[in-house]
Coordinates of C-alpha atoms and ligand atoms in Angstrom, one line a residue:
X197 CA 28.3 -1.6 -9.3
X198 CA 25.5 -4.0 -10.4
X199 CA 23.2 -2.7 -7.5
X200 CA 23.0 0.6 -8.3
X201 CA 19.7 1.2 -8.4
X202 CA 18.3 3.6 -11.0
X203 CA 15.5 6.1 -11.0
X204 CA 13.8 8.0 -13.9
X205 CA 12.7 11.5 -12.1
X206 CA 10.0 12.9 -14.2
X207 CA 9.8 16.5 -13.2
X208 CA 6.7 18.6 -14.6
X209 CA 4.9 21.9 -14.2
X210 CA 5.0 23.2 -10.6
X211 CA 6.5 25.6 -8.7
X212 CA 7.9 22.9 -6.8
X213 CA 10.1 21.7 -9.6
X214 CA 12.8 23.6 -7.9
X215 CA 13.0 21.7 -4.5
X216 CA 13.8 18.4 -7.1
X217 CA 17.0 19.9 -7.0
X218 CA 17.8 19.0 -3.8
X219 CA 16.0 15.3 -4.0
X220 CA 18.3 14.7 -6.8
X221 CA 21.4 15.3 -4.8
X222 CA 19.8 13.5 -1.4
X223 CA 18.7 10.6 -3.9
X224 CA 22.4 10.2 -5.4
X225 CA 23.9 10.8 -1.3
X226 CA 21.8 7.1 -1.2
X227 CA 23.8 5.8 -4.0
X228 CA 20.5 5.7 -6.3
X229 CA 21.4 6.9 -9.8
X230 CA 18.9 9.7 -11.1
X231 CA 18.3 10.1 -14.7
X232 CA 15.6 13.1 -15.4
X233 CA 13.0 13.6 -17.9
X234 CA 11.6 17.2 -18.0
X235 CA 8.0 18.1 -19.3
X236 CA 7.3 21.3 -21.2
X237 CA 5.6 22.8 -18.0
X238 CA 8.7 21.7 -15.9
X239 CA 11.2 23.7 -18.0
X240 CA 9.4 26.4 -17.1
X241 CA 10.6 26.1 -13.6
X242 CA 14.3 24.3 -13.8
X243 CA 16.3 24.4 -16.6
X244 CA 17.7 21.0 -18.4
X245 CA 21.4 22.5 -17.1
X246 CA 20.6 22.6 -13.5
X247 CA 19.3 18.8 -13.3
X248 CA 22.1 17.4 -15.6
X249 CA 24.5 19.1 -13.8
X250 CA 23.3 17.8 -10.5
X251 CA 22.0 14.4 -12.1
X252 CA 25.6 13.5 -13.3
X253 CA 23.2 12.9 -17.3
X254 CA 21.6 13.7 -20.1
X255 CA 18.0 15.0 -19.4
X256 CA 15.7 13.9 -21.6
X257 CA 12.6 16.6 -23.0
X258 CA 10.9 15.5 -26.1
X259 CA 9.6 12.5 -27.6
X260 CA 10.3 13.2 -30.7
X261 CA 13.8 13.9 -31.0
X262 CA 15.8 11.9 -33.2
X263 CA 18.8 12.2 -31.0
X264 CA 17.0 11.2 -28.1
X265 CA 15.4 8.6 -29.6
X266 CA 18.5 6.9 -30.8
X267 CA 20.1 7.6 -28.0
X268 CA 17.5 6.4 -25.6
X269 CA 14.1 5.4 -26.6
X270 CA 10.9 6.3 -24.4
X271 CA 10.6 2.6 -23.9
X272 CA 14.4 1.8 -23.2
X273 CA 14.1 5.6 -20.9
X274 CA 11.4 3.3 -18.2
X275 CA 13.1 0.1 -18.4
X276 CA 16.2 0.8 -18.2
X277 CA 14.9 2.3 -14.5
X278 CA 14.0 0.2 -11.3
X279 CA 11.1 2.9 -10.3
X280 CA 10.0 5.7 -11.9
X281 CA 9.5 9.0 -9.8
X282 CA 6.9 12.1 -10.6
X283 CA 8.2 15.1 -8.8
X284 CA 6.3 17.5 -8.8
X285 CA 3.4 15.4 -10.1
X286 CA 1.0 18.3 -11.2
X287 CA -2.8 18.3 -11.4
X288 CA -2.2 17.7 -15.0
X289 CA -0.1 14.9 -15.1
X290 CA -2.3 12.7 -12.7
X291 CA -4.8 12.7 -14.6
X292 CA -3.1 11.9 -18.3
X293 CA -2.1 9.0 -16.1
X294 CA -5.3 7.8 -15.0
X295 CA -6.2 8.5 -18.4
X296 CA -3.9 6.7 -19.8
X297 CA -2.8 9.4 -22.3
X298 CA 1.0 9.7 -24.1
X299 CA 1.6 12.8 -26.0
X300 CA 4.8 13.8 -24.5
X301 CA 8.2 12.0 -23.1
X302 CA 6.5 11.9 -19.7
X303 CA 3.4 10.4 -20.0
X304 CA 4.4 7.9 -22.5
X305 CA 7.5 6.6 -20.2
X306 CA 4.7 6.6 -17.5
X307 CA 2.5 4.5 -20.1
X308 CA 5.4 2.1 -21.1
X309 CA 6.5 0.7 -17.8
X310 CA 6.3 -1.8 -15.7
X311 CA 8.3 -1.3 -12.7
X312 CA 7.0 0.3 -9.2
X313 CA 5.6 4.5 -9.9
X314 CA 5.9 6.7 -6.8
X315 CA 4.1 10.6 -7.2
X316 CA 4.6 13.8 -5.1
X317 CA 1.9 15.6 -6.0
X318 CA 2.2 19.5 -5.8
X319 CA -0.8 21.6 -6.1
X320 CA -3.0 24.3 -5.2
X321 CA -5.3 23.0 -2.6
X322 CA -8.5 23.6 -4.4
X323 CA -6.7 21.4 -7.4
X324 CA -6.1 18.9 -5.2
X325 CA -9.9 18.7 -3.4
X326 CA -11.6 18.7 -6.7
X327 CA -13.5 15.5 -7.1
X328 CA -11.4 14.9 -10.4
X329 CA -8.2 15.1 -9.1
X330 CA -9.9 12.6 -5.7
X331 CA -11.0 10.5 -8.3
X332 CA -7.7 10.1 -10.1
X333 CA -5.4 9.5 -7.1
X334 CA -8.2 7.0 -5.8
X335 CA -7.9 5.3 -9.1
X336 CA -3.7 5.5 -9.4
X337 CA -3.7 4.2 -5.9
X338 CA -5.6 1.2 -6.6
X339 CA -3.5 0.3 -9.4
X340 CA -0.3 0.5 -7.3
X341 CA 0.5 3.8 -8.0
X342 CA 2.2 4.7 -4.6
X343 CA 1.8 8.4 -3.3
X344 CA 4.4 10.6 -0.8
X345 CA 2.5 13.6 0.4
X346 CA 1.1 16.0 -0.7
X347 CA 1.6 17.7 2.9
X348 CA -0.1 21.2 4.1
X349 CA 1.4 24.2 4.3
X350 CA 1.9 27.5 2.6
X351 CA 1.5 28.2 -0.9
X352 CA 3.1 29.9 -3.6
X353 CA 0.1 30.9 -4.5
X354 CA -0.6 32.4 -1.1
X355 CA -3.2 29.6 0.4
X356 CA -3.1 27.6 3.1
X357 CA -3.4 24.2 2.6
X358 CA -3.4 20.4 1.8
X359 CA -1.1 20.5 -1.7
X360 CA 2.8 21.4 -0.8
X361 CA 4.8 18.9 -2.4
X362 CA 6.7 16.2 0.4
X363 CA 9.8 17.6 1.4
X364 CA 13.1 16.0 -0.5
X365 CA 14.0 14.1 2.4
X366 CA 10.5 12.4 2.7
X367 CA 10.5 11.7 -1.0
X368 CA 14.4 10.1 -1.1
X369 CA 13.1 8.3 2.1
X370 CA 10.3 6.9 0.1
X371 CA 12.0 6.1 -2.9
X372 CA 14.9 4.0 -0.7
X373 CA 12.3 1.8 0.9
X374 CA 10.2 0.8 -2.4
X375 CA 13.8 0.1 -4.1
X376 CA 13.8 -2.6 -1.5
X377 CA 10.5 -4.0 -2.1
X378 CA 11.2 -3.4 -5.9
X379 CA 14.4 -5.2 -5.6
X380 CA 12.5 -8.1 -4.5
X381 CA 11.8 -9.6 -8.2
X382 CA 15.4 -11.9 -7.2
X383 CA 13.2 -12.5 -3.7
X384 CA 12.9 -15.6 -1.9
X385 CA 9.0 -15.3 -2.5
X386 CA 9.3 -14.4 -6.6
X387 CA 6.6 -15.9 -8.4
X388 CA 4.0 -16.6 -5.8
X389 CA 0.8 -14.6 -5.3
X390 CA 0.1 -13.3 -2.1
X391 CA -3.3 -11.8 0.0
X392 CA -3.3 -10.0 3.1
X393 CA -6.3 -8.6 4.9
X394 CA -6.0 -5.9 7.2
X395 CA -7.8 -3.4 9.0
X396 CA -11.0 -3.2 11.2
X397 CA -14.9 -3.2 8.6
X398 CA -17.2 -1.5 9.5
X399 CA -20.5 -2.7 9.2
X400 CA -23.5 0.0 8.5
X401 CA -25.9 0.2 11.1
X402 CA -28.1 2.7 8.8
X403 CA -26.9 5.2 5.7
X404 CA -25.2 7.4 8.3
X405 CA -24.1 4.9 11.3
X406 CA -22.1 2.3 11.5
X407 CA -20.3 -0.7 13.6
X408 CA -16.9 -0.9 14.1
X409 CA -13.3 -1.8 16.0
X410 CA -10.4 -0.4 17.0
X411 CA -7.8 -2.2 14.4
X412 CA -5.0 0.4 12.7
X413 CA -4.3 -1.8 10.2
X414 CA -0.1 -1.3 10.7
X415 CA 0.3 -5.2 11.4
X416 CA -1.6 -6.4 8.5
X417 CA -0.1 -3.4 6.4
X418 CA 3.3 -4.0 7.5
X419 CA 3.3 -7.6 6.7
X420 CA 1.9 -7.4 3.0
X421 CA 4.9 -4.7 2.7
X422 CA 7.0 -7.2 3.7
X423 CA 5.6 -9.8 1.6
X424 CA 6.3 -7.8 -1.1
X425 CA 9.4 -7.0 0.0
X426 CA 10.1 -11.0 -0.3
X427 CA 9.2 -10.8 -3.9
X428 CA 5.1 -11.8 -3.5
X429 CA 2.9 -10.1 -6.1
X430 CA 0.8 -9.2 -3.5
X431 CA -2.6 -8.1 -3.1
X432 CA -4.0 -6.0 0.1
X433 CA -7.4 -5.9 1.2
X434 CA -8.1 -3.2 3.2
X435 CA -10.8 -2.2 5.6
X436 CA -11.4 1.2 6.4
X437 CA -7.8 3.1 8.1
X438 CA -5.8 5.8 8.5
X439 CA -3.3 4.5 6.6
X440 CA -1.0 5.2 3.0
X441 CA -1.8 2.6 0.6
X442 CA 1.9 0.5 0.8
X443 CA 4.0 1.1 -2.2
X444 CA 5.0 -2.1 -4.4
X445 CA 1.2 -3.5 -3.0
X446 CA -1.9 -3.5 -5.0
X447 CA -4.8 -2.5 -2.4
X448 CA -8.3 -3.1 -2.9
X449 CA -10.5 -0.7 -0.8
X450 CA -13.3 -2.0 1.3
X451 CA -15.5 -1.6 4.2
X452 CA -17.7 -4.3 4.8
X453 CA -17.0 -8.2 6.1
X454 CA -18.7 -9.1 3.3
X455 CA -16.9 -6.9 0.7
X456 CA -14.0 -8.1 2.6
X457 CA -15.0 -11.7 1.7
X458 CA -15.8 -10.9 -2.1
X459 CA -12.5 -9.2 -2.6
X460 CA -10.4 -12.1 -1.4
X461 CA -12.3 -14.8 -3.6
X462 CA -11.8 -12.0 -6.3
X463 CA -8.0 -12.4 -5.6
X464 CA -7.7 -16.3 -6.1
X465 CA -5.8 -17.9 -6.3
X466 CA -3.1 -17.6 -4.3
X467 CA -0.2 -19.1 -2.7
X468 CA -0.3 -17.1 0.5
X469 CA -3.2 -15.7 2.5
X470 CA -2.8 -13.7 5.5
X471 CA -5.8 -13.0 7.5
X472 CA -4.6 -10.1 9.3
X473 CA -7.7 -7.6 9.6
X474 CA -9.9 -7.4 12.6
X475 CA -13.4 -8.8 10.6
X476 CA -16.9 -7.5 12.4
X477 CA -17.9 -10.8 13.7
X478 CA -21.5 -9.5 12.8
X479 CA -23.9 -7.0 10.6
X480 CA -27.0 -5.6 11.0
X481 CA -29.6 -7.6 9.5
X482 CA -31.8 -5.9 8.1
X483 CA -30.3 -2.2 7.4
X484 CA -33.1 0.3 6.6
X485 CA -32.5 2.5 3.9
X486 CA -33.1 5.6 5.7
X487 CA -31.4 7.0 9.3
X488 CA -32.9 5.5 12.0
X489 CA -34.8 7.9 14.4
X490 CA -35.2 8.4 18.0
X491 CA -38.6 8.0 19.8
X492 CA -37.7 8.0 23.4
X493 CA -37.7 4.1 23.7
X494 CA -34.7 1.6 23.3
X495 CA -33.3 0.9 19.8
X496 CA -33.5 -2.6 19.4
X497 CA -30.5 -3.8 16.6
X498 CA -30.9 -7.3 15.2
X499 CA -27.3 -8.5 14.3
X500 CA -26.5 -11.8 12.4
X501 CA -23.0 -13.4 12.2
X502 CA -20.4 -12.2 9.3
X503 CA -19.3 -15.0 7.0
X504 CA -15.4 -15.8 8.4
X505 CA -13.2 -15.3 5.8
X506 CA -10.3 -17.1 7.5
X507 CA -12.4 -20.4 7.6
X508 CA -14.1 -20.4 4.1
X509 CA -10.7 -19.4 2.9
X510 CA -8.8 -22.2 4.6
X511 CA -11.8 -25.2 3.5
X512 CA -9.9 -27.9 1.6
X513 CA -10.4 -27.5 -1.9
X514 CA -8.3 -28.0 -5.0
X515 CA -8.0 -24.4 -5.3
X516 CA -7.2 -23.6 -1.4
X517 CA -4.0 -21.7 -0.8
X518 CA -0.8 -23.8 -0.1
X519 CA -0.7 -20.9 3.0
X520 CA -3.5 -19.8 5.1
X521 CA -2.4 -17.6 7.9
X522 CA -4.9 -16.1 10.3
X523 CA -4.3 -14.0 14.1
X524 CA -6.1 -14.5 17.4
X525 CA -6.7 -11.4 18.5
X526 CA -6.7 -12.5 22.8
X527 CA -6.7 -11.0 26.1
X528 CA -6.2 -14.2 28.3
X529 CA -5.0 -17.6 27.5
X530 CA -3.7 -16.5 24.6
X531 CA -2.2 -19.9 23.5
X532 CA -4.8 -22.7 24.3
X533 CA -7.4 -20.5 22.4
X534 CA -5.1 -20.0 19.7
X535 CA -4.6 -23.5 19.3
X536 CA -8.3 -24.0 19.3
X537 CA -8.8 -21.0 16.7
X538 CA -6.3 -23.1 14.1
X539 CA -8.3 -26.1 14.7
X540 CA -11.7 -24.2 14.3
X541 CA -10.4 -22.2 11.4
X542 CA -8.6 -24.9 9.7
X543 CA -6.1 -22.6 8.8
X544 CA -2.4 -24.0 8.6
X545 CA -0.9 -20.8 10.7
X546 CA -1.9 -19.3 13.8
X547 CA -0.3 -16.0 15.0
X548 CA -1.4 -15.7 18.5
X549 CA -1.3 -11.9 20.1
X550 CA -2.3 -10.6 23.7
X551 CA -4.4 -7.4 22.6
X552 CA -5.5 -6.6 26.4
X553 CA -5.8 -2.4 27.2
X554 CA -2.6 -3.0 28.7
X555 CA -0.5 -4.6 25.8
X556 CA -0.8 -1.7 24.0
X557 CA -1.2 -3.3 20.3
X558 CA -4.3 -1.6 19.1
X559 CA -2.7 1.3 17.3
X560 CA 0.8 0.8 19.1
X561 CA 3.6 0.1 17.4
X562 CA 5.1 -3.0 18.6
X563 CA 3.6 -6.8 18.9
X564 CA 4.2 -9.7 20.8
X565 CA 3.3 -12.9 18.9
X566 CA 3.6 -16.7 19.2
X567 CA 3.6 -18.6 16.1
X568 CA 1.4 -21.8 16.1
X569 CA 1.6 -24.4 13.3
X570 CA 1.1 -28.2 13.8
X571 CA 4.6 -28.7 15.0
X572 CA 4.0 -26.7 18.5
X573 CA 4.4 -23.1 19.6
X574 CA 7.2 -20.2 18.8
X575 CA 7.6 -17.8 21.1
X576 CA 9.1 -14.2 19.0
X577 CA 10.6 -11.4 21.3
X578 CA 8.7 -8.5 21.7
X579 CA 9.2 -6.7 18.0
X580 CA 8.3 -3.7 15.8
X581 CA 5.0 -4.5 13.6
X582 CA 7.5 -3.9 10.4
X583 CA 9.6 -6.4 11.9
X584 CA 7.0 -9.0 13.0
X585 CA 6.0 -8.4 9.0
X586 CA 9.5 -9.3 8.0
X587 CA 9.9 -12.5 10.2
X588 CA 6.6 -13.8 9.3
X589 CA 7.3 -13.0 5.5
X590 CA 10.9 -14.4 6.2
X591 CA 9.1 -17.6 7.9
X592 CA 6.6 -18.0 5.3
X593 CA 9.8 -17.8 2.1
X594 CA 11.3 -20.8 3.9
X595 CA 8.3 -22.8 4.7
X596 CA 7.3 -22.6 0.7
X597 CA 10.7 -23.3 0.5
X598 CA 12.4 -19.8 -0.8
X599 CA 16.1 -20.3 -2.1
X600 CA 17.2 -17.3 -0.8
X601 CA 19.2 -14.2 -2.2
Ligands
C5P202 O1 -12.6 -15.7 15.5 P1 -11.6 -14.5 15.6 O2 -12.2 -13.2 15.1 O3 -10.9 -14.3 16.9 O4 -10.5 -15.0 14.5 C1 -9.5 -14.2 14.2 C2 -9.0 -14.6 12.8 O5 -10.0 -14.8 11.9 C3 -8.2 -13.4 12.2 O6 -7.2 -14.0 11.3 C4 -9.3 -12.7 11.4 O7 -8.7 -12.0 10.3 C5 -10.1 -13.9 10.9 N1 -11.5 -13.6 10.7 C6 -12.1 -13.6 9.4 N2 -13.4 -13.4 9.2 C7 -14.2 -13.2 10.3 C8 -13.7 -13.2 11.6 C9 -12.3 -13.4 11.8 O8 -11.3 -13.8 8.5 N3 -15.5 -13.0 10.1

């Protein structure tokens, strides 16, 4: 039974403390062992019997007991887990861990480990709009912290909104697919250091305006997952989308071409790069500091060219990536101007897609790519964007030449 995996389920101060219940008995349906700790606030709502009854152990409450403590230290408590889970995380709670505080079980096993942290925040919805709680989840999310929910609905406390705690099912869904990722550390890409870009910029026109493209993000995201999933400590860079912040990844947050740029020289080095966003080939050059106004005759924009992050990152250096992967983005003759974008770019990889209205890729789900290195051109099948993620990351473990699990 060596791959059980294990999860410490830190349960504090919400009403929602009671639907942990049932994520402890869907999380153990999944063959993941649950161990809980319970804060002060949570006891209020669940009792220690219910969750060792349906955990299968011993629930562990204060920091100071001597019979915890020599049972099971705080320290041994988080590494003796593969991922830690907050459910409910409260208001509270979020923010001691942003803060960085320890004065109970929780916050110090929260403090003391090193393995992936995934929160289901459950709050009123006023709690969860203040700018402090924004703050803190903004922070916690760029650190890696990885969030499920919170979802809108009904509350307890008789409002409507943003603030429910995920349902169980989302949560144990959640959990399953970070174990993967998190069981990566034996991965064929353990050890290397890995940045993706991903997502459309957008480029200010003024304070209030701005340029930008249709990119989702999901292939970019779904590869640094996968990455990650491989083993990579890997870092995403991320233009403006719609989408959660991947567990297991560190994101960095930006929205300019030039921030874009800045954050991937920030990450170096690295073995891998991926250049999967959809860069604004130009800005505006010279953005006044105020909104622009009409006056009944044309605008007149002056735009210069963006810096291409692909090609400065791909310029021979000692410090260049062993990896540089970039993506032409094409609606005809896909392959010859692939081939000429490698060249161009100097990049070692070239994914080649057709992103025509009719292909359906911006914002769709699946992809169909062609790999281009200097040995020629692969054709892949038609494939989900997860699963063009896990064959490239699959392609790139062998080419760096991964072992294997
Ligand atoms: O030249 P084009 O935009 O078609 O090239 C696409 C590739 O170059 C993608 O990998 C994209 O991420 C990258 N790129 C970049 N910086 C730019 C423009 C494109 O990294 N300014």
């Amino acid at each position: 039974m060596g791959d059980v995996k294990r999860v410490l389920l830190i349960v504090s101060g919400g009403i929602a403390a009671y639907k942990c219940l049932e994520l402890i008995r869907l999380l153990r349906g999944r063959e993941i062992s649950v161990r809980c700790v319970l804060t002060e606030g949570g006891a209020q709502f669940v009792t220690p019997l219910s969750l060792a009854a349906l955990s299968g152990d011993k629930v562990y409450q204060d920091l100071f007991s001597l019979t915890d403590e020599n049972e099971m230290g705080h320290i041994e408590l988080s590494r003796d887990a593969d991922l830690l889970l907050v459910a409910p995380a409260t208001a509270n709670l979020l923010a001691k861990m942003r803060a960085g505080l320890a004065d109970d079980l929780a916050s110090t096993a929260l403090l003391a480990t090193d393995k992936p942290v995934l929160a289901a925040p459950a709050m009123n919805v006023r709690m969860w709009e203040h700018p402090a709680t924004r703050e803190n989840i903004r922070d916690l999310k760029s650190r890696g912290i990885g969030f499920i929910g919170p979802v809108e609905g009904e509350m307890a406390c008789g409002e409507f909104g943003l603030g429910r705690m995920a349902e169980p099912e989302a949560i144990a869904q959640a959990v399953a697919k970070t174990l993967e990722s998190a069981g990566a550390p034996g991965g064929r890409l353990a050890g290397k250091r890995a940045v993706v870009t991903s997502g459309p910029t957008h480029e200010a026109i003024d304070p209030v305006r701005y340029l930008a493209n249709h990119s989702s993000g999901r292939q970019g995201h779904a590869i640094a997952r996968a990455l990650a999933a491989e083993g990579a400590d890997t870092v995403l860079i991320s233009g403006p989308t719609q989408l959660p912040d991947p567990a297991g990844v560190l994101v960095r947050h930006v929205a300019s071409a030039l921030q874009m740029l800045e954050a991937c020289e920030a990450e170096l080095p690295a073995d891998i790069v991926v250049c999967a966003a959809a860069v604004a080939d130009w800005r505006v050059q010279d953005q006044p500091r105020q909104k622009l106004k009409k006056n009944g005759k044309a605008a007149v924009i002056q735009l210069i060219e963006n810096p291409d992050i692909l090609a400065t990152l791909s310029k021979p250096s000692t410090s260049r990536p062993r990896l540089v992967v970039g993506f032409a983005a094409e609606t005809q003759n896909i392959i010859d101007h692939a081939i000429g974008k490698r060249d161009a770019k100097g990049c070692d990889w070239i994914i080649a897609n057709d992103v025509s209205p009719e292909s359906g890729t911006f914002g769709g789900d699946t992809n169909t790519v062609h790999l281009i290195d200097e040995a020629g051109v692969e054709d892949w099948p038609t494939l989900t964007k997860d699963e063009v993620g896990r064959r490239l990351a699959e392609r790139i473990a062998l080419h760096l030449g991964g072992q294997g699990r």
